[in-house]
Amino acid sequence: MESPRVPRDMIFEILSQLSLRDIGRCRLVSKDFNKMTYESSFMQQNCQRTKTVSGCFVAGLSRGMPVSDFISINSLDWESELSLKFLRGPISIEAGTKQGLFLCTKNSQTRRHGIPEFYVCKPTTKEWRQIPNPKTRYFTEKLAMVVLRSKPLSYKIVRFSRHNSFYLKYNKSASNYCSRCEIFDSETWTWKQLKDVSLPFDVFFPNEAAVCSCGVLYWLLTNNQVLAFYVDTETWMIFDLPFPLCRKNYFARMKLVDYKGRLGMLCVESDWNFMQIWVMEDDHMKIWSKKETTSLEALEKVGSGCCTPAAFDSSDILLMMGSVYRAVYYNFMNGRYMLKRLERTPIAITIFPFQSDSELVHLKNYRQKDQLGRTLWWFCFFFFVFVLVYCFF
């Protein structure tokens, strides 16, 4: 006998009350579940019923200092509360994950040579933990972070860097340079050096966060090639985009995004009136397909110049950044939009999509223990010197 078909409204009600981890599992059940859980109406209901936070952190520089603002269309109550102030100091967001964890750096003037400190934190629970520094004599080009398991927490951090005099470091080809690749594993609590990445001298990483899809990190390089890093095998590869994506300056704007759990590409046409959405259907064969072409003419009423696409808030809502540092949530299905003003006007903006719950991940704050241990060590040292001098005289 055929099983009775469950009404869509009932499935919607059941799934909207699940946690983020359970929703991720349900997306693997069927295409209908996957499509439903990425709709804006579902995400709004899920945020209200489970107190989940969904939005974006807008990070950049303001008057030479790192700043970050959280904006959201769903969790309005969190906009004034969610921040990184609990870390105390000038904090720069370097990488983010879908599970609501951030990799941050803190530059302190009291530290020697301005070497930054590295932290992993969860803003919704205000948990943090300092991690060991990598080889800081190498200049960091790009950082990325992937959560492998949430209970117990396990993650990896990928770092690409180069020596300050990297122009003097050649590989076999005189036209290329070697970018140092390192990975940090929370299980071993150490950094490990991997095989260097060979890039042409005129090719660099973009000023954008990595896109994670199915355990693979992606960056769109300046020559319109894609660098993919496979976290499970700790290997990397560079592949070409299909026509017309591979042609440089063919579009006015191109950006890698996470689209329904897959690697996507947003391409704004030269007249800034239309945008194409491309999705990589096959991760192994690198097969791309154009999903749809949407109009951006409704954004002309915003009056903030060209709005550039930044990230998907849901399957039908895009976050756009205006030229006067105003964020625009644009529903390209019905042409409606919502303006969001930033508290500050940063430059060199980087967008970090954020979705998190309020469950503890048991990040231990070791700074106070470390300071107490150092204080006890110095006390014992001076006490030993005092006893030695006293006995000698």
mmCIF file of C-alpha atoms in Angstrom:
data_model
loop_
_atom_site.group_PDB
_atom_site.id
_atom_site.type_symbol
_atom_site.label_atom_id
_atom_site.label_comp_id
_atom_site.label_asym_id
_atom_site.label_seq_id
_atom_site.Cartn_x
_atom_site.Cartn_y
_atom_site.Cartn_z
ATOM 1 C CA MET A 1 0.000 0.000 0.000
ATOM 2 C CA GLU A 2 1.132 3.496 -0.773
ATOM 3 C CA SER A 3 1.856 5.613 2.248
ATOM 4 C CA PRO A 4 -0.461 8.616 2.670
ATOM 5 C CA ARG A 5 1.003 11.912 1.537
ATOM 6 C CA VAL A 6 1.643 14.312 4.406
ATOM 7 C CA PRO A 7 0.310 17.835 3.699
ATOM 8 C CA ARG A 8 2.954 20.465 3.041
ATOM 9 C CA ASP A 9 1.595 22.743 5.770
ATOM 10 C CA MET A 10 2.064 19.999 8.357
ATOM 11 C CA ILE A 11 5.645 19.358 7.205
ATOM 12 C CA PHE A 12 6.285 23.107 7.380
ATOM 13 C CA GLU A 13 5.024 23.254 10.979
ATOM 14 C CA ILE A 14 7.141 20.292 12.059
ATOM 15 C CA LEU A 15 10.382 21.374 10.409
ATOM 16 C CA SER A 16 10.093 24.996 11.548
ATOM 17 C CA GLN A 17 10.367 23.859 15.177
ATOM 18 C CA LEU A 18 13.602 21.910 14.714
ATOM 19 C CA SER A 19 17.109 23.027 15.622
ATOM 20 C CA LEU A 20 19.657 24.053 13.004
ATOM 21 C CA ARG A 21 21.473 20.734 13.277
ATOM 22 C CA ASP A 22 18.263 18.728 12.764
ATOM 23 C CA ILE A 23 17.244 20.943 9.836
ATOM 24 C CA GLY A 24 20.604 20.219 8.204
ATOM 25 C CA ARG A 25 19.870 16.501 8.464
ATOM 26 C CA CYS A 26 16.338 16.896 7.088
ATOM 27 C CA ARG A 27 17.686 18.679 4.026
ATOM 28 C CA LEU A 28 19.270 15.388 2.996
ATOM 29 C CA VAL A 29 15.925 13.550 3.063
ATOM 30 C CA SER A 30 14.414 14.979 -0.130
ATOM 31 C CA LYS A 31 14.621 17.863 -2.569
ATOM 32 C CA ASP A 32 11.281 19.201 -1.297
ATOM 33 C CA PHE A 33 12.612 19.414 2.261
ATOM 34 C CA ASN A 34 15.775 21.096 1.035
ATOM 35 C CA LYS A 35 13.849 23.662 -1.005
ATOM 36 C CA MET A 36 11.381 24.407 1.785
ATOM 37 C CA THR A 37 13.989 24.986 4.493
ATOM 38 C CA TYR A 38 15.761 27.668 2.426
ATOM 39 C CA GLU A 39 12.638 29.783 1.832
ATOM 40 C CA SER A 40 12.429 33.124 3.609
ATOM 41 C CA SER A 41 9.032 32.354 5.171
ATOM 42 C CA PHE A 42 10.394 29.145 6.697
ATOM 43 C CA MET A 43 13.551 30.815 8.036
ATOM 44 C CA GLN A 44 11.515 33.599 9.669
ATOM 45 C CA GLN A 45 9.233 31.089 11.395
ATOM 46 C CA ASN A 46 12.177 28.981 12.513
ATOM 47 C CA CYS A 47 13.975 32.000 13.992
ATOM 48 C CA GLN A 48 10.901 33.008 15.998
ATOM 49 C CA ARG A 49 10.095 29.534 17.312
ATOM 50 C CA THR A 50 13.603 28.316 18.155
ATOM 51 C CA LYS A 51 15.202 31.698 18.982
ATOM 52 C CA THR A 52 17.730 31.188 16.228
ATOM 53 C CA VAL A 53 19.795 34.150 15.080
ATOM 54 C CA SER A 54 20.093 34.706 11.339
ATOM 55 C CA GLY A 55 21.742 37.627 9.567
ATOM 56 C CA CYS A 56 25.158 38.953 8.529
ATOM 57 C CA PHE A 57 28.161 40.559 10.193
ATOM 58 C CA VAL A 58 29.485 43.499 8.182
ATOM 59 C CA ALA A 59 33.180 43.878 9.051
ATOM 60 C CA GLY A 60 35.624 46.540 7.924
ATOM 61 C CA LEU A 61 37.769 49.478 9.008
ATOM 62 C CA SER A 62 36.582 52.788 10.420
ATOM 63 C CA ARG A 63 39.200 55.466 11.147
ATOM 64 C CA GLY A 64 41.885 52.806 10.983
ATOM 65 C CA MET A 65 40.249 50.559 13.582
ATOM 66 C CA PRO A 66 38.416 47.278 12.905
ATOM 67 C CA VAL A 67 34.640 47.459 13.388
ATOM 68 C CA SER A 68 31.753 45.082 12.821
ATOM 69 C CA ASP A 69 27.969 45.477 12.736
ATOM 70 C CA PHE A 70 25.307 42.797 12.822
ATOM 71 C CA ILE A 71 22.266 43.241 10.594
ATOM 72 C CA SER A 72 19.271 40.953 10.195
ATOM 73 C CA ILE A 73 15.850 40.766 8.630
ATOM 74 C CA ASN A 74 14.584 38.034 10.944
ATOM 75 C CA SER A 75 16.087 38.474 14.423
ATOM 76 C CA LEU A 76 15.481 42.161 15.048
ATOM 77 C CA ASP A 77 15.934 41.827 18.815
ATOM 78 C CA TRP A 78 19.519 40.666 18.379
ATOM 79 C CA GLU A 79 20.741 43.620 16.312
ATOM 80 C CA SER A 80 21.524 45.802 19.333
ATOM 81 C CA GLU A 81 22.848 42.951 21.507
ATOM 82 C CA LEU A 82 24.972 40.803 19.204
ATOM 83 C CA SER A 83 28.560 42.034 18.964
ATOM 84 C CA LEU A 84 32.158 41.064 19.682
ATOM 85 C CA LYS A 85 32.637 43.496 22.567
ATOM 86 C CA PHE A 86 32.986 40.629 25.035
ATOM 87 C CA LEU A 87 36.495 39.987 23.625
ATOM 88 C CA ARG A 88 37.587 43.503 24.683
ATOM 89 C CA GLY A 89 39.797 45.289 22.233
ATOM 90 C CA PRO A 90 40.145 45.986 18.516
ATOM 91 C CA ILE A 91 38.810 42.694 17.134
ATOM 92 C CA SER A 92 39.001 41.780 13.443
ATOM 93 C CA ILE A 93 36.822 38.986 12.038
ATOM 94 C CA GLU A 94 38.992 36.777 9.842
ATOM 95 C CA ALA A 95 36.678 33.836 9.077
ATOM 96 C CA GLY A 96 33.221 32.519 9.884
ATOM 97 C CA THR A 97 31.280 29.254 9.766
ATOM 98 C CA LYS A 98 27.671 28.216 9.202
ATOM 99 C CA GLN A 99 27.505 27.051 12.838
ATOM 100 C CA GLY A 100 27.947 30.577 14.215
ATOM 101 C CA LEU A 101 31.655 30.344 15.106
ATOM 102 C CA PHE A 102 34.141 33.085 14.224
ATOM 103 C CA LEU A 103 37.902 33.206 13.929
ATOM 104 C CA CYS A 104 39.100 36.612 15.114
ATOM 105 C CA THR A 105 42.397 38.388 15.638
ATOM 106 C CA LYS A 106 43.247 40.999 18.220
ATOM 107 C CA ASN A 107 46.084 43.475 17.743
ATOM 108 C CA SER A 108 47.498 44.861 20.959
ATOM 109 C CA GLN A 109 49.975 47.734 21.130
ATOM 110 C CA THR A 110 51.559 46.189 24.204
ATOM 111 C CA ARG A 111 52.559 43.031 22.323
ATOM 112 C CA ARG A 112 55.964 42.811 20.741
ATOM 113 C CA HIS A 113 56.107 43.799 17.056
ATOM 114 C CA GLY A 114 52.291 44.010 17.026
ATOM 115 C CA ILE A 115 51.849 40.233 16.700
ATOM 116 C CA PRO A 116 48.096 39.513 16.802
ATOM 117 C CA GLU A 117 46.336 37.040 19.044
ATOM 118 C CA PHE A 118 44.022 34.444 17.480
ATOM 119 C CA TYR A 119 40.635 33.609 18.999
ATOM 120 C CA VAL A 120 37.743 31.267 18.231
ATOM 121 C CA CYS A 121 34.435 32.551 19.583
ATOM 122 C CA LYS A 122 30.668 32.127 19.443
ATOM 123 C CA PRO A 123 28.967 35.548 19.684
ATOM 124 C CA THR A 124 25.510 34.275 20.748
ATOM 125 C CA THR A 125 26.880 32.586 23.884
ATOM 126 C CA LYS A 126 29.903 34.883 24.355
ATOM 127 C CA GLU A 127 32.262 31.898 24.536
ATOM 128 C CA TRP A 128 35.834 32.245 23.332
ATOM 129 C CA ARG A 129 39.178 30.529 23.411
ATOM 130 C CA GLN A 130 42.627 31.644 22.346
ATOM 131 C CA ILE A 131 44.457 29.338 19.935
ATOM 132 C CA PRO A 132 48.199 29.082 19.222
ATOM 133 C CA ASN A 133 49.673 31.524 16.745
ATOM 134 C CA PRO A 134 50.877 30.307 13.347
ATOM 135 C CA LYS A 135 54.191 31.385 11.829
ATOM 136 C CA THR A 136 53.562 35.107 12.139
ATOM 137 C CA ARG A 137 56.701 36.067 10.231
ATOM 138 C CA TYR A 138 54.637 35.150 7.169
ATOM 139 C CA PHE A 139 52.067 37.724 6.065
ATOM 140 C CA THR A 140 48.522 36.319 6.159
ATOM 141 C CA GLU A 141 46.772 36.370 2.804
ATOM 142 C CA LYS A 142 43.564 34.551 3.682
ATOM 143 C CA LEU A 143 42.022 32.552 6.538
ATOM 144 C CA ALA A 144 39.072 30.170 6.565
ATOM 145 C CA MET A 145 37.389 27.948 9.141
ATOM 146 C CA VAL A 146 35.285 24.769 8.924
ATOM 147 C CA VAL A 147 33.389 23.026 11.731
ATOM 148 C CA LEU A 148 33.683 19.249 11.401
ATOM 149 C CA ARG A 149 31.542 18.294 14.382
ATOM 150 C CA SER A 150 29.463 20.281 16.855
ATOM 151 C CA LYS A 151 29.188 17.722 19.693
ATOM 152 C CA PRO A 152 31.941 17.535 20.767
ATOM 153 C CA LEU A 153 33.234 20.575 18.946
ATOM 154 C CA SER A 154 35.863 19.922 16.296
ATOM 155 C CA TYR A 155 37.070 22.382 13.682
ATOM 156 C CA LYS A 156 39.913 23.171 11.300
ATOM 157 C CA ILE A 157 41.436 26.490 10.250
ATOM 158 C CA VAL A 158 43.156 26.982 6.896
ATOM 159 C CA ARG A 159 45.702 29.761 6.431
ATOM 160 C CA PHE A 160 47.414 30.964 3.278
ATOM 161 C CA SER A 161 50.396 33.244 3.817
ATOM 162 C CA ARG A 162 53.531 34.504 2.139
ATOM 163 C CA HIS A 163 56.897 35.757 3.287
ATOM 164 C CA ASN A 164 57.366 39.512 3.357
ATOM 165 C CA SER A 165 60.001 39.113 0.648
ATOM 166 C CA PHE A 166 57.938 36.624 -1.373
ATOM 167 C CA TYR A 167 59.043 38.191 -4.642
ATOM 168 C CA LEU A 168 62.453 36.619 -4.011
ATOM 169 C CA LYS A 169 60.985 33.163 -3.444
ATOM 170 C CA TYR A 170 60.498 31.412 -6.758
ATOM 171 C CA ASN A 171 59.333 27.931 -7.583
ATOM 172 C CA LYS A 172 60.144 25.966 -10.726
ATOM 173 C CA SER A 173 58.316 28.500 -12.898
ATOM 174 C CA ALA A 174 59.804 31.990 -12.784
ATOM 175 C CA SER A 175 56.381 33.571 -13.333
ATOM 176 C CA ASN A 176 54.811 32.054 -10.182
ATOM 177 C CA TYR A 177 55.209 32.477 -6.448
ATOM 178 C CA CYS A 178 54.533 30.031 -3.629
ATOM 179 C CA SER A 179 51.872 30.784 -1.059
ATOM 180 C CA ARG A 180 52.441 28.967 2.214
ATOM 181 C CA CYS A 181 49.519 26.735 3.273
ATOM 182 C CA GLU A 182 48.939 25.750 6.907
ATOM 183 C CA ILE A 183 46.094 24.046 8.742
ATOM 184 C CA PHE A 184 45.140 24.086 12.412
ATOM 185 C CA ASP A 185 43.310 21.081 13.879
ATOM 186 C CA SER A 186 41.437 21.516 17.157
ATOM 187 C CA GLU A 187 41.920 17.820 17.892
ATOM 188 C CA THR A 188 45.730 18.017 17.908
ATOM 189 C CA TRP A 189 45.805 21.729 18.869
ATOM 190 C CA THR A 190 48.716 22.393 16.503
ATOM 191 C CA TRP A 191 49.417 24.039 13.159
ATOM 192 C CA LYS A 192 50.670 21.825 10.339
ATOM 193 C CA GLN A 193 52.313 22.974 7.139
ATOM 194 C CA LEU A 194 50.966 21.556 3.883
ATOM 195 C CA LYS A 195 52.084 21.733 0.282
ATOM 196 C CA ASP A 196 52.562 25.300 -0.961
ATOM 197 C CA VAL A 197 50.069 26.803 -3.388
ATOM 198 C CA SER A 198 51.594 28.045 -6.637
ATOM 199 C CA LEU A 199 49.988 31.205 -8.024
ATOM 200 C CA PRO A 200 51.027 33.651 -10.775
ATOM 201 C CA PHE A 201 52.491 36.941 -9.594
ATOM 202 C CA ASP A 202 49.506 38.937 -10.855
ATOM 203 C CA VAL A 203 46.888 36.697 -9.158
ATOM 204 C CA PHE A 204 45.722 37.329 -5.587
ATOM 205 C CA PHE A 205 43.018 36.319 -3.143
ATOM 206 C CA PRO A 206 39.909 38.525 -3.088
ATOM 207 C CA ASN A 207 38.918 40.736 -0.171
ATOM 208 C CA GLU A 208 36.039 38.357 0.588
ATOM 209 C CA ALA A 209 35.359 35.466 2.915
ATOM 210 C CA ALA A 210 35.647 31.891 1.700
ATOM 211 C CA VAL A 211 32.514 30.003 0.655
ATOM 212 C CA CYS A 212 32.126 26.570 2.250
ATOM 213 C CA SER A 213 30.088 23.912 0.451
ATOM 214 C CA CYS A 214 30.070 20.187 1.277
ATOM 215 C CA GLY A 215 33.307 20.455 3.250
ATOM 216 C CA VAL A 216 35.181 22.340 0.512
ATOM 217 C CA LEU A 217 36.417 25.945 0.769
ATOM 218 C CA TYR A 218 36.267 28.101 -2.354
ATOM 219 C CA TRP A 219 37.860 31.428 -3.289
ATOM 220 C CA LEU A 220 37.373 33.332 -6.546
ATOM 221 C CA LEU A 221 40.843 34.516 -7.561
ATOM 222 C CA THR A 222 41.488 37.776 -9.376
ATOM 223 C CA ASN A 223 41.985 35.962 -12.714
ATOM 224 C CA ASN A 224 38.462 34.444 -12.480
ATOM 225 C CA GLN A 225 39.768 31.013 -11.534
ATOM 226 C CA VAL A 226 38.545 29.214 -8.412
ATOM 227 C CA LEU A 227 40.812 27.840 -5.689
ATOM 228 C CA ALA A 228 39.228 24.862 -3.910
ATOM 229 C CA PHE A 229 40.599 23.460 -0.635
ATOM 230 C CA TYR A 230 39.352 20.012 0.412
ATOM 231 C CA VAL A 231 39.330 19.875 4.204
ATOM 232 C CA ASP A 232 38.987 16.095 4.546
ATOM 233 C CA THR A 233 42.039 15.280 2.402
ATOM 234 C CA GLU A 234 43.878 18.558 3.162
ATOM 235 C CA THR A 235 44.569 19.110 -0.541
ATOM 236 C CA TRP A 236 43.815 21.939 -2.962
ATOM 237 C CA MET A 237 43.231 22.500 -6.650
ATOM 238 C CA ILE A 238 42.585 25.400 -9.045
ATOM 239 C CA PHE A 239 39.983 25.019 -11.787
ATOM 240 C CA ASP A 240 38.549 27.208 -14.546
ATOM 241 C CA LEU A 241 35.006 28.509 -14.744
ATOM 242 C CA PRO A 242 32.800 27.737 -17.761
ATOM 243 C CA PHE A 243 32.085 30.298 -20.433
ATOM 244 C CA PRO A 244 31.050 33.097 -19.966
ATOM 245 C CA LEU A 245 32.092 33.070 -16.293
ATOM 246 C CA CYS A 246 35.729 32.423 -17.156
ATOM 247 C CA ARG A 247 36.057 35.646 -19.170
ATOM 248 C CA LYS A 248 37.522 38.417 -17.068
ATOM 249 C CA ASN A 249 35.568 41.694 -17.006
ATOM 250 C CA TYR A 250 32.685 40.042 -18.886
ATOM 251 C CA PHE A 251 30.368 40.956 -15.992
ATOM 252 C CA ALA A 252 30.361 44.133 -13.918
ATOM 253 C CA ARG A 253 30.471 42.098 -10.708
ATOM 254 C CA MET A 254 31.035 38.424 -9.865
ATOM 255 C CA LYS A 255 30.872 36.849 -6.422
ATOM 256 C CA LEU A 256 30.899 33.326 -5.016
ATOM 257 C CA VAL A 257 28.033 32.581 -2.615
ATOM 258 C CA ASP A 258 26.396 29.722 -0.782
ATOM 259 C CA TYR A 259 23.147 28.955 -2.624
ATOM 260 C CA LYS A 260 20.951 26.297 -0.978
ATOM 261 C CA GLY A 261 23.996 24.463 0.342
ATOM 262 C CA ARG A 262 25.819 24.509 -2.998
ATOM 263 C CA LEU A 263 28.473 26.720 -4.518
ATOM 264 C CA GLY A 264 26.810 29.549 -6.414
ATOM 265 C CA MET A 265 27.883 32.543 -8.435
ATOM 266 C CA LEU A 266 26.197 35.938 -8.644
ATOM 267 C CA CYS A 267 26.950 37.772 -11.893
ATOM 268 C CA VAL A 268 25.777 41.352 -12.373
ATOM 269 C CA GLU A 269 25.555 42.373 -16.001
ATOM 270 C CA SER A 270 27.385 45.432 -17.303
ATOM 271 C CA ASP A 271 24.290 47.681 -17.250
ATOM 272 C CA TRP A 272 23.610 46.806 -13.556
ATOM 273 C CA ASN A 273 19.956 46.093 -14.395
ATOM 274 C CA PHE A 274 20.056 42.297 -14.395
ATOM 275 C CA MET A 275 21.798 39.603 -12.371
ATOM 276 C CA GLN A 276 22.423 35.963 -13.241
ATOM 277 C CA ILE A 277 22.470 33.149 -10.664
ATOM 278 C CA TRP A 278 24.753 30.213 -11.513
ATOM 279 C CA VAL A 279 25.100 27.017 -9.449
ATOM 280 C CA MET A 280 27.720 24.270 -9.602
ATOM 281 C CA GLU A 281 25.624 21.095 -9.953
ATOM 282 C CA ASP A 282 28.487 18.572 -9.830
ATOM 283 C CA ASP A 283 31.389 19.129 -7.442
ATOM 284 C CA HIS A 284 33.606 16.504 -9.086
ATOM 285 C CA MET A 285 32.976 17.281 -12.756
ATOM 286 C CA LYS A 286 32.719 21.053 -12.094
ATOM 287 C CA ILE A 287 29.465 21.336 -14.064
ATOM 288 C CA TRP A 288 27.702 24.701 -13.789
ATOM 289 C CA SER A 289 24.188 25.715 -14.808
ATOM 290 C CA LYS A 290 22.410 29.050 -14.938
ATOM 291 C CA LYS A 291 19.381 28.955 -12.662
ATOM 292 C CA GLU A 292 17.733 32.245 -13.471
ATOM 293 C CA THR A 293 18.167 35.889 -14.444
ATOM 294 C CA THR A 294 16.607 38.421 -12.104
ATOM 295 C CA SER A 295 15.996 42.141 -12.511
ATOM 296 C CA LEU A 296 17.638 44.786 -10.308
ATOM 297 C CA GLU A 297 15.647 47.731 -11.648
ATOM 298 C CA ALA A 298 13.611 47.989 -8.428
ATOM 299 C CA LEU A 299 16.785 49.000 -6.569
ATOM 300 C CA GLU A 300 17.030 52.223 -8.574
ATOM 301 C CA LYS A 301 14.564 53.729 -6.083
ATOM 302 C CA VAL A 302 17.047 53.174 -3.249
ATOM 303 C CA GLY A 303 19.107 56.122 -4.464
ATOM 304 C CA SER A 304 22.440 54.757 -3.208
ATOM 305 C CA GLY A 305 24.071 54.126 -6.545
ATOM 306 C CA CYS A 306 24.968 50.633 -7.706
ATOM 307 C CA CYS A 307 23.993 47.975 -5.174
ATOM 308 C CA THR A 308 26.406 45.060 -5.260
ATOM 309 C CA PRO A 309 25.268 41.551 -4.214
ATOM 310 C CA ALA A 310 26.849 40.307 -1.006
ATOM 311 C CA ALA A 311 25.146 37.102 0.200
ATOM 312 C CA PHE A 312 21.940 35.084 0.165
ATOM 313 C CA ASP A 313 19.803 35.541 3.257
ATOM 314 C CA SER A 314 17.440 32.878 1.915
ATOM 315 C CA SER A 315 16.634 31.344 -1.448
ATOM 316 C CA ASP A 316 14.638 34.426 -2.492
ATOM 317 C CA ILE A 317 16.237 37.292 -0.514
ATOM 318 C CA LEU A 318 19.624 38.840 -1.282
ATOM 319 C CA LEU A 319 21.743 41.114 0.860
ATOM 320 C CA MET A 320 22.993 44.027 -1.267
ATOM 321 C CA MET A 321 25.510 46.670 -0.209
ATOM 322 C CA GLY A 322 24.988 50.267 -1.385
ATOM 323 C CA SER A 323 27.647 52.834 -2.211
ATOM 324 C CA VAL A 324 26.814 54.900 0.901
ATOM 325 C CA TYR A 325 27.271 51.898 3.216
ATOM 326 C CA ARG A 326 23.607 51.039 3.473
ATOM 327 C CA ALA A 327 22.558 47.416 3.402
ATOM 328 C CA VAL A 328 19.547 46.424 1.327
ATOM 329 C CA TYR A 329 17.605 43.185 1.749
ATOM 330 C CA TYR A 330 16.160 42.588 -1.715
ATOM 331 C CA ASN A 331 13.460 40.023 -2.495
ATOM 332 C CA PHE A 332 14.087 39.382 -6.190
ATOM 333 C CA MET A 333 10.903 37.305 -6.478
ATOM 334 C CA ASN A 334 8.490 40.199 -5.811
ATOM 335 C CA GLY A 335 10.828 43.204 -6.171
ATOM 336 C CA ARG A 336 10.426 44.390 -2.557
ATOM 337 C CA TYR A 337 13.361 45.587 -0.478
ATOM 338 C CA MET A 338 14.204 46.691 3.064
ATOM 339 C CA LEU A 339 16.902 49.214 3.975
ATOM 340 C CA LYS A 340 19.306 48.649 6.861
ATOM 341 C CA ARG A 341 21.574 51.444 8.069
ATOM 342 C CA LEU A 342 24.955 50.609 9.547
ATOM 343 C CA GLU A 343 25.953 52.230 12.817
ATOM 344 C CA ARG A 344 29.365 53.032 11.336
ATOM 345 C CA THR A 345 30.619 53.556 7.795
ATOM 346 C CA PRO A 346 33.476 51.072 7.389
ATOM 347 C CA ILE A 347 35.705 50.683 4.372
ATOM 348 C CA ALA A 348 37.100 47.464 2.863
ATOM 349 C CA ILE A 349 33.859 45.711 3.799
ATOM 350 C CA THR A 350 33.718 41.923 4.192
ATOM 351 C CA ILE A 351 30.394 40.117 4.644
ATOM 352 C CA PHE A 352 30.110 37.094 6.954
ATOM 353 C CA PRO A 353 26.735 35.286 6.784
ATOM 354 C CA PHE A 354 25.692 34.270 10.280
ATOM 355 C CA GLN A 355 23.218 31.696 11.569
ATOM 356 C CA SER A 356 23.464 30.405 15.092
ATOM 357 C CA ASP A 357 21.588 29.041 18.076
ATOM 358 C CA SER A 358 22.180 29.712 21.772
ATOM 359 C CA GLU A 359 23.561 26.296 22.713
ATOM 360 C CA LEU A 360 26.917 26.182 24.453
ATOM 361 C CA VAL A 361 29.792 24.621 22.531
ATOM 362 C CA HIS A 362 32.071 24.556 25.597
ATOM 363 C CA LEU A 363 34.807 26.851 24.389
ATOM 364 C CA LYS A 364 36.971 27.284 27.475
ATOM 365 C CA ASN A 365 38.288 30.723 28.379
ATOM 366 C CA TYR A 366 41.901 29.950 29.153
ATOM 367 C CA ARG A 367 43.296 33.472 29.338
ATOM 368 C CA GLN A 368 42.634 33.901 33.067
ATOM 369 C CA LYS A 369 44.162 30.470 33.784
ATOM 370 C CA ASP A 370 47.210 31.323 31.705
ATOM 371 C CA GLN A 371 47.673 34.647 33.471
ATOM 372 C CA LEU A 372 47.291 32.973 36.862
ATOM 373 C CA GLY A 373 49.844 30.330 35.875
ATOM 374 C CA ARG A 374 52.357 32.948 34.736
ATOM 375 C CA THR A 375 51.838 34.942 37.923
ATOM 376 C CA LEU A 376 52.418 31.829 40.056
ATOM 377 C CA TRP A 377 55.532 30.964 38.052
ATOM 378 C CA TRP A 378 57.066 34.408 38.587
ATOM 379 C CA PHE A 379 56.174 34.293 42.295
ATOM 380 C CA CYS A 380 57.948 30.958 42.686
ATOM 381 C CA PHE A 381 60.929 32.249 40.714
ATOM 382 C CA PHE A 382 61.409 35.361 42.873
ATOM 383 C CA PHE A 383 60.804 33.365 46.057
ATOM 384 C CA PHE A 384 63.515 30.904 45.009
ATOM 385 C CA VAL A 385 65.920 33.786 44.255
ATOM 386 C CA PHE A 386 65.115 35.387 47.600
ATOM 387 C CA VAL A 387 65.776 32.130 49.484
ATOM 388 C CA LEU A 388 68.986 31.569 47.536
ATOM 389 C CA VAL A 389 70.298 35.079 48.281
ATOM 390 C CA TYR A 390 69.256 34.832 51.908
ATOM 391 C CA CYS A 391 71.070 31.503 52.371
ATOM 392 C CA PHE A 392 74.166 32.756 50.538
ATOM 393 C CA PHE A 393 74.549 35.809 52.723
#
